[in-house]
């Protein structure tokens, strides 16, 4: 029981120390929560309960960085934590509710590029923390760690595209945004039923015939591609973001952690020392170690 109480006191002290040095994060967190709550109230009175749900989901997602820090006993850099919250706000509130995905042509592209970058940073941090753990006798090369970070980022990107496709098929949400094209080529158009592609170019309109015989002109100025080009674009920009941070992480490890830019995105393990539990009673007459100071 005594050990359990001591562990609880250690976690509380760690959280208190983190809050003291994370005032900027706290300001951003509070400001974003106020904005989300305001949007939620407005959408509730507008009768848009789907947007109300998205706002509630956003508020929950804002808590994830803190939950991960306290559960995994890690320290998220301020820059990383703020960007994660801004990313969530930009994707859910601005992108979905405020229709930035359709208003701004490259909004989705920017977010997927950033997602690739951030996921590579998280994957890199996971391998780095494992590499530094005394329980495992590992000595991974910078190249290997960069490759793992890249693969982690791309895996997250692929899983997200699976999710988008699933939501489009089950709920007809159109998360995989459609693209208007003017040329198509398909073997399904071969009148002989063979494997010969048939090319149709200079398409200016598409007419859809429904089961009851209605003919509906889409009026889009071309043929409607259903999501595949958007998916490939998202994976490509995710690839770019992953490659960029993998290169940054490589040089970060080569310089033995001296890179200031990379350190803003790589979480660190919080090591709570016995003297940290009660900082007023330092062990062996020395000043209590502050986990937030990387120089100690």
mmCIF file of C-alpha atoms in Angstrom, residues 4-264:
data_model
loop_
_atom_site.group_PDB
_atom_site.id
_atom_site.type_symbol
_atom_site.label_atom_id
_atom_site.label_comp_id
_atom_site.label_asym_id
_atom_site.label_seq_id
_atom_site.Cartn_x
_atom_site.Cartn_y
_atom_site.Cartn_z
ATOM 1 C CA UNK A 4 1.149 2.436 -4.251
ATOM 2 C CA UNK A 5 0.747 5.753 -2.410
ATOM 3 C CA UNK A 6 4.311 6.684 -3.259
ATOM 4 C CA UNK A 7 3.658 5.913 -6.935
ATOM 5 C CA UNK A 8 0.526 8.083 -6.930
ATOM 6 C CA UNK A 9 2.426 10.939 -5.301
ATOM 7 C CA UNK A 10 5.139 10.589 -7.933
ATOM 8 C CA UNK A 11 2.636 10.824 -10.783
ATOM 9 C CA UNK A 12 0.903 13.836 -9.209
ATOM 10 C CA UNK A 13 4.191 15.607 -8.669
ATOM 11 C CA UNK A 14 5.226 14.844 -12.250
ATOM 12 C CA UNK A 15 1.956 16.254 -13.580
ATOM 13 C CA UNK A 16 2.332 19.368 -11.395
ATOM 14 C CA UNK A 17 5.841 20.001 -12.688
ATOM 15 C CA UNK A 18 4.675 19.513 -16.275
ATOM 16 C CA UNK A 19 1.851 22.016 -15.876
ATOM 17 C CA UNK A 20 4.226 24.632 -14.504
ATOM 18 C CA UNK A 21 6.326 24.572 -17.643
ATOM 19 C CA UNK A 22 3.471 24.087 -20.091
ATOM 20 C CA UNK A 23 1.670 27.382 -19.723
ATOM 21 C CA UNK A 24 1.653 27.984 -23.492
ATOM 22 C CA UNK A 25 0.121 24.554 -24.071
ATOM 23 C CA UNK A 26 -2.516 25.292 -21.422
ATOM 24 C CA UNK A 27 -3.438 28.610 -23.078
ATOM 25 C CA UNK A 28 -3.817 26.966 -26.504
ATOM 26 C CA UNK A 29 -5.769 24.081 -24.981
ATOM 27 C CA UNK A 30 -8.233 26.376 -23.194
ATOM 28 C CA UNK A 31 -8.670 28.648 -26.230
ATOM 29 C CA UNK A 32 -9.408 25.727 -28.540
ATOM 30 C CA UNK A 33 -11.839 24.144 -26.083
ATOM 31 C CA UNK A 34 -13.739 27.442 -25.782
ATOM 32 C CA UNK A 35 -13.983 27.692 -29.581
ATOM 33 C CA UNK A 36 -15.155 24.095 -29.910
ATOM 34 C CA UNK A 37 -17.790 24.528 -27.191
ATOM 35 C CA UNK A 38 -19.036 27.704 -28.888
ATOM 36 C CA UNK A 39 -19.352 25.861 -32.205
ATOM 37 C CA UNK A 40 -21.098 22.971 -30.444
ATOM 38 C CA UNK A 41 -23.702 25.275 -28.906
ATOM 39 C CA UNK A 42 -24.289 27.016 -32.247
ATOM 40 C CA UNK A 43 -24.702 23.705 -34.101
ATOM 41 C CA UNK A 44 -27.049 22.419 -31.409
ATOM 42 C CA UNK A 45 -29.408 25.347 -31.900
ATOM 43 C CA UNK A 46 -29.085 24.883 -35.685
ATOM 44 C CA UNK A 47 -30.273 21.310 -35.268
ATOM 45 C CA UNK A 48 -27.063 19.874 -36.772
ATOM 46 C CA UNK A 49 -26.543 17.040 -34.289
ATOM 47 C CA UNK A 50 -23.897 15.354 -36.422
ATOM 48 C CA UNK A 51 -21.713 18.435 -35.977
ATOM 49 C CA UNK A 52 -22.501 18.409 -32.255
ATOM 50 C CA UNK A 53 -21.146 14.863 -32.128
ATOM 51 C CA UNK A 54 -17.991 15.938 -34.006
ATOM 52 C CA UNK A 55 -17.471 18.740 -31.480
ATOM 53 C CA UNK A 56 -17.847 16.298 -28.582
ATOM 54 C CA UNK A 57 -15.383 13.938 -30.279
ATOM 55 C CA UNK A 58 -12.936 16.829 -30.713
ATOM 56 C CA UNK A 59 -13.104 17.654 -27.000
ATOM 57 C CA UNK A 60 -12.306 14.037 -26.199
ATOM 58 C CA UNK A 61 -9.408 13.953 -28.669
ATOM 59 C CA UNK A 62 -7.929 17.066 -27.037
ATOM 60 C CA UNK A 63 -7.446 14.970 -23.882
ATOM 61 C CA UNK A 64 -5.376 12.268 -25.590
ATOM 62 C CA UNK A 65 -1.953 13.965 -25.256
ATOM 63 C CA UNK A 66 -2.427 14.351 -21.493
ATOM 64 C CA UNK A 67 -3.739 10.795 -21.164
ATOM 65 C CA UNK A 68 -0.747 9.405 -23.049
ATOM 66 C CA UNK A 69 1.677 11.447 -20.955
ATOM 67 C CA UNK A 70 0.272 10.250 -17.648
ATOM 68 C CA UNK A 71 -0.356 6.665 -18.704
ATOM 69 C CA UNK A 72 2.940 6.039 -20.479
ATOM 70 C CA UNK A 73 4.978 8.387 -18.244
ATOM 71 C CA UNK A 74 6.362 10.323 -21.195
ATOM 72 C CA UNK A 75 6.929 14.010 -21.779
ATOM 73 C CA UNK A 76 5.495 15.441 -24.986
ATOM 74 C CA UNK A 77 7.390 18.524 -26.209
ATOM 75 C CA UNK A 78 5.291 21.683 -26.182
ATOM 76 C CA UNK A 79 5.594 22.131 -29.948
ATOM 77 C CA UNK A 80 4.375 18.612 -30.651
ATOM 78 C CA UNK A 81 1.458 18.877 -28.225
ATOM 79 C CA UNK A 82 0.285 22.216 -29.631
ATOM 80 C CA UNK A 83 0.515 20.998 -33.230
ATOM 81 C CA UNK A 84 -1.482 17.865 -32.352
ATOM 82 C CA UNK A 85 -4.289 19.976 -30.871
ATOM 83 C CA UNK A 86 -4.257 22.397 -33.807
ATOM 84 C CA UNK A 87 -4.293 19.437 -36.185
ATOM 85 C CA UNK A 88 -7.383 17.976 -34.492
ATOM 86 C CA UNK A 89 -9.112 21.370 -34.583
ATOM 87 C CA UNK A 90 -8.200 21.922 -38.232
ATOM 88 C CA UNK A 91 -9.422 18.478 -39.269
ATOM 89 C CA UNK A 92 -12.685 18.237 -37.324
ATOM 90 C CA UNK A 93 -13.928 21.792 -36.732
ATOM 91 C CA UNK A 94 -12.490 23.680 -39.686
ATOM 92 C CA UNK A 95 -12.344 20.803 -42.154
ATOM 93 C CA UNK A 96 -15.634 19.023 -41.505
ATOM 94 C CA UNK A 97 -17.967 21.545 -39.850
ATOM 95 C CA UNK A 98 -16.682 24.721 -41.537
ATOM 96 C CA UNK A 99 -16.249 22.902 -44.883
ATOM 97 C CA UNK A 100 -12.608 23.888 -45.326
ATOM 98 C CA UNK A 101 -12.057 20.620 -47.221
ATOM 99 C CA UNK A 102 -14.218 21.912 -50.064
ATOM 100 C CA UNK A 103 -13.619 25.650 -49.632
ATOM 101 C CA UNK A 104 -9.818 25.413 -49.722
ATOM 102 C CA UNK A 105 -8.577 23.068 -52.419
ATOM 103 C CA UNK A 106 -5.392 21.950 -50.664
ATOM 104 C CA UNK A 107 -6.648 21.843 -47.062
ATOM 105 C CA UNK A 108 -6.810 18.035 -47.014
ATOM 106 C CA UNK A 109 -3.396 17.788 -48.662
ATOM 107 C CA UNK A 110 -1.796 19.996 -46.013
ATOM 108 C CA UNK A 111 -3.277 17.951 -43.183
ATOM 109 C CA UNK A 112 -2.196 14.615 -44.665
ATOM 110 C CA UNK A 113 1.329 15.925 -45.185
ATOM 111 C CA UNK A 114 1.455 17.085 -41.578
ATOM 112 C CA UNK A 115 0.013 13.766 -40.460
ATOM 113 C CA UNK A 116 2.829 11.894 -42.201
ATOM 114 C CA UNK A 117 5.383 14.150 -40.516
ATOM 115 C CA UNK A 118 3.875 13.787 -37.028
ATOM 116 C CA UNK A 119 3.374 10.025 -37.268
ATOM 117 C CA UNK A 120 6.996 9.605 -38.330
ATOM 118 C CA UNK A 121 8.027 11.642 -35.270
ATOM 119 C CA UNK A 122 5.919 9.453 -32.981
ATOM 120 C CA UNK A 123 7.217 6.249 -34.563
ATOM 121 C CA UNK A 124 10.769 7.531 -34.263
ATOM 122 C CA UNK A 125 10.193 8.365 -30.591
ATOM 123 C CA UNK A 126 8.819 4.894 -29.838
ATOM 124 C CA UNK A 127 11.902 3.227 -31.277
ATOM 125 C CA UNK A 128 14.211 5.750 -29.614
ATOM 126 C CA UNK A 129 12.661 5.166 -26.186
ATOM 127 C CA UNK A 130 12.959 1.401 -26.670
ATOM 128 C CA UNK A 131 16.548 1.819 -27.747
ATOM 129 C CA UNK A 132 17.341 3.794 -24.572
ATOM 130 C CA UNK A 133 15.580 1.416 -22.174
ATOM 131 C CA UNK A 134 17.981 -0.492 -19.971
ATOM 132 C CA UNK A 135 15.763 -3.601 -20.016
ATOM 133 C CA UNK A 136 16.587 -4.146 -23.705
ATOM 134 C CA UNK A 137 20.151 -4.546 -24.888
ATOM 135 C CA UNK A 138 19.579 -2.820 -28.217
ATOM 136 C CA UNK A 139 21.840 -0.566 -30.196
ATOM 137 C CA UNK A 140 19.885 0.382 -33.281
ATOM 138 C CA UNK A 141 21.520 2.334 -36.080
ATOM 139 C CA UNK A 142 20.154 5.742 -37.133
ATOM 140 C CA UNK A 143 19.271 4.307 -40.550
ATOM 141 C CA UNK A 144 17.223 1.486 -39.028
ATOM 142 C CA UNK A 145 15.389 3.875 -36.689
ATOM 143 C CA UNK A 146 14.566 6.199 -39.585
ATOM 144 C CA UNK A 147 13.230 3.298 -41.659
ATOM 145 C CA UNK A 148 11.031 2.127 -38.776
ATOM 146 C CA UNK A 149 9.705 5.672 -38.274
ATOM 147 C CA UNK A 150 8.925 5.919 -41.996
ATOM 148 C CA UNK A 151 7.143 2.541 -42.028
ATOM 149 C CA UNK A 152 5.157 3.449 -38.895
ATOM 150 C CA UNK A 153 3.963 6.689 -40.501
ATOM 151 C CA UNK A 154 2.962 4.998 -43.750
ATOM 152 C CA UNK A 155 1.115 2.247 -41.859
ATOM 153 C CA UNK A 156 -0.951 4.842 -39.988
ATOM 154 C CA UNK A 157 -1.677 6.580 -43.288
ATOM 155 C CA UNK A 158 -2.865 3.335 -44.908
ATOM 156 C CA UNK A 159 -5.051 2.449 -41.899
ATOM 157 C CA UNK A 160 -6.656 5.887 -42.085
ATOM 158 C CA UNK A 161 -7.468 5.397 -45.773
ATOM 159 C CA UNK A 162 -9.027 2.035 -44.862
ATOM 160 C CA UNK A 163 -11.160 3.883 -42.321
ATOM 161 C CA UNK A 164 -12.220 6.518 -44.858
ATOM 162 C CA UNK A 165 -13.162 3.852 -47.389
ATOM 163 C CA UNK A 166 -15.128 1.923 -44.760
ATOM 164 C CA UNK A 167 -17.068 5.017 -43.700
ATOM 165 C CA UNK A 168 -17.842 5.827 -47.336
ATOM 166 C CA UNK A 169 -19.162 2.330 -47.995
ATOM 167 C CA UNK A 170 -21.127 1.922 -44.754
ATOM 168 C CA UNK A 171 -22.381 5.448 -44.053
ATOM 169 C CA UNK A 172 -21.974 7.170 -47.449
ATOM 170 C CA UNK A 173 -19.938 9.994 -45.880
ATOM 171 C CA UNK A 174 -17.704 10.696 -48.910
ATOM 172 C CA UNK A 175 -14.559 11.018 -46.786
ATOM 173 C CA UNK A 176 -12.593 10.008 -49.872
ATOM 174 C CA UNK A 177 -13.343 13.123 -51.857
ATOM 175 C CA UNK A 178 -14.233 12.577 -55.514
ATOM 176 C CA UNK A 179 -12.272 13.999 -58.426
ATOM 177 C CA UNK A 180 -13.554 15.181 -61.820
ATOM 178 C CA UNK A 181 -11.518 13.697 -64.685
ATOM 179 C CA UNK A 182 -11.829 14.183 -68.438
ATOM 180 C CA UNK A 183 -10.248 10.932 -69.626
ATOM 181 C CA UNK A 184 -10.896 7.341 -68.580
ATOM 182 C CA UNK A 185 -9.384 4.056 -69.705
ATOM 183 C CA UNK A 186 -10.877 0.700 -68.724
ATOM 184 C CA UNK A 187 -10.918 -2.903 -69.916
ATOM 185 C CA UNK A 188 -14.506 -3.129 -68.616
ATOM 186 C CA UNK A 189 -15.546 -1.063 -71.633
ATOM 187 C CA UNK A 190 -14.198 -3.656 -74.071
ATOM 188 C CA UNK A 191 -17.311 -4.782 -76.048
ATOM 189 C CA UNK A 192 -15.735 -8.203 -76.587
ATOM 190 C CA UNK A 193 -15.267 -8.690 -72.846
ATOM 191 C CA UNK A 194 -11.540 -9.138 -73.291
ATOM 192 C CA UNK A 195 -8.541 -7.519 -71.640
ATOM 193 C CA UNK A 196 -8.242 -4.671 -74.123
ATOM 194 C CA UNK A 197 -8.524 -1.200 -72.660
ATOM 195 C CA UNK A 198 -10.962 1.276 -74.165
ATOM 196 C CA UNK A 199 -9.980 4.931 -73.963
ATOM 197 C CA UNK A 200 -12.545 7.734 -73.751
ATOM 198 C CA UNK A 201 -11.184 11.271 -73.684
ATOM 199 C CA UNK A 202 -12.519 14.832 -73.845
ATOM 200 C CA UNK A 203 -15.371 13.994 -71.457
ATOM 201 C CA UNK A 204 -17.496 17.072 -70.716
ATOM 202 C CA UNK A 205 -20.407 15.526 -68.825
ATOM 203 C CA UNK A 206 -21.647 12.311 -67.213
ATOM 204 C CA UNK A 207 -25.235 11.064 -67.311
ATOM 205 C CA UNK A 208 -26.428 8.611 -64.650
ATOM 206 C CA UNK A 209 -29.362 6.309 -65.425
ATOM 207 C CA UNK A 210 -31.272 5.114 -62.349
ATOM 208 C CA UNK A 211 -33.265 1.926 -61.952
ATOM 209 C CA UNK A 212 -36.551 3.668 -62.694
ATOM 210 C CA UNK A 213 -35.251 4.971 -66.004
ATOM 211 C CA UNK A 214 -34.425 8.524 -64.925
ATOM 212 C CA UNK A 215 -31.424 10.129 -66.579
ATOM 213 C CA UNK A 216 -29.531 12.544 -64.352
ATOM 214 C CA UNK A 217 -26.845 14.801 -65.766
ATOM 215 C CA UNK A 218 -24.189 15.388 -63.105
ATOM 216 C CA UNK A 219 -23.176 18.696 -64.639
ATOM 217 C CA UNK A 220 -19.607 18.464 -63.336
ATOM 218 C CA UNK A 221 -17.867 19.084 -66.634
ATOM 219 C CA UNK A 222 -16.365 15.587 -66.750
ATOM 220 C CA UNK A 223 -16.424 12.059 -65.359
ATOM 221 C CA UNK A 224 -16.657 11.491 -61.593
ATOM 222 C CA UNK A 225 -13.744 9.501 -60.189
ATOM 223 C CA UNK A 226 -14.885 7.927 -56.909
ATOM 224 C CA UNK A 227 -12.114 8.463 -54.373
ATOM 225 C CA UNK A 228 -9.128 6.574 -55.787
ATOM 226 C CA UNK A 229 -7.170 9.636 -56.919
ATOM 227 C CA UNK A 230 -7.813 11.349 -53.576
ATOM 228 C CA UNK A 231 -6.565 8.265 -51.716
ATOM 229 C CA UNK A 232 -3.377 8.042 -53.748
ATOM 230 C CA UNK A 233 -2.751 11.777 -53.322
ATOM 231 C CA UNK A 234 -3.208 11.463 -49.548
ATOM 232 C CA UNK A 235 -0.785 8.537 -49.354
ATOM 233 C CA UNK A 236 1.757 10.378 -51.496
ATOM 234 C CA UNK A 237 1.795 13.517 -49.341
ATOM 235 C CA UNK A 238 1.888 11.278 -46.234
ATOM 236 C CA UNK A 239 4.946 9.688 -47.835
ATOM 237 C CA UNK A 240 6.566 13.107 -48.259
ATOM 238 C CA UNK A 241 5.943 14.046 -44.618
ATOM 239 C CA UNK A 242 7.288 10.691 -43.425
ATOM 240 C CA UNK A 243 10.436 10.980 -45.540
ATOM 241 C CA UNK A 244 11.126 14.526 -44.321
ATOM 242 C CA UNK A 245 11.006 13.636 -40.641
ATOM 243 C CA UNK A 246 12.843 10.342 -41.149
ATOM 244 C CA UNK A 247 15.748 12.319 -42.596
ATOM 245 C CA UNK A 248 15.562 14.834 -39.745
ATOM 246 C CA UNK A 249 15.478 11.977 -37.216
ATOM 247 C CA UNK A 250 18.498 10.338 -38.833
ATOM 248 C CA UNK A 251 20.674 13.400 -38.342
ATOM 249 C CA UNK A 252 19.204 13.865 -34.851
ATOM 250 C CA UNK A 253 20.540 10.456 -33.816
ATOM 251 C CA UNK A 254 23.820 10.955 -35.687
ATOM 252 C CA UNK A 255 24.425 14.120 -33.676
ATOM 253 C CA UNK A 256 23.499 12.267 -30.452
ATOM 254 C CA UNK A 257 20.315 14.221 -29.825
ATOM 255 C CA UNK A 258 21.737 17.718 -30.325
ATOM 256 C CA UNK A 259 19.224 18.723 -32.998
ATOM 257 C CA UNK A 260 16.980 21.422 -31.546
ATOM 258 C CA UNK A 261 14.334 21.140 -34.261
ATOM 259 C CA UNK A 262 13.824 17.372 -34.000
ATOM 260 C CA UNK A 263 13.716 17.497 -30.202
ATOM 261 C CA UNK A 264 10.576 19.643 -30.435
#
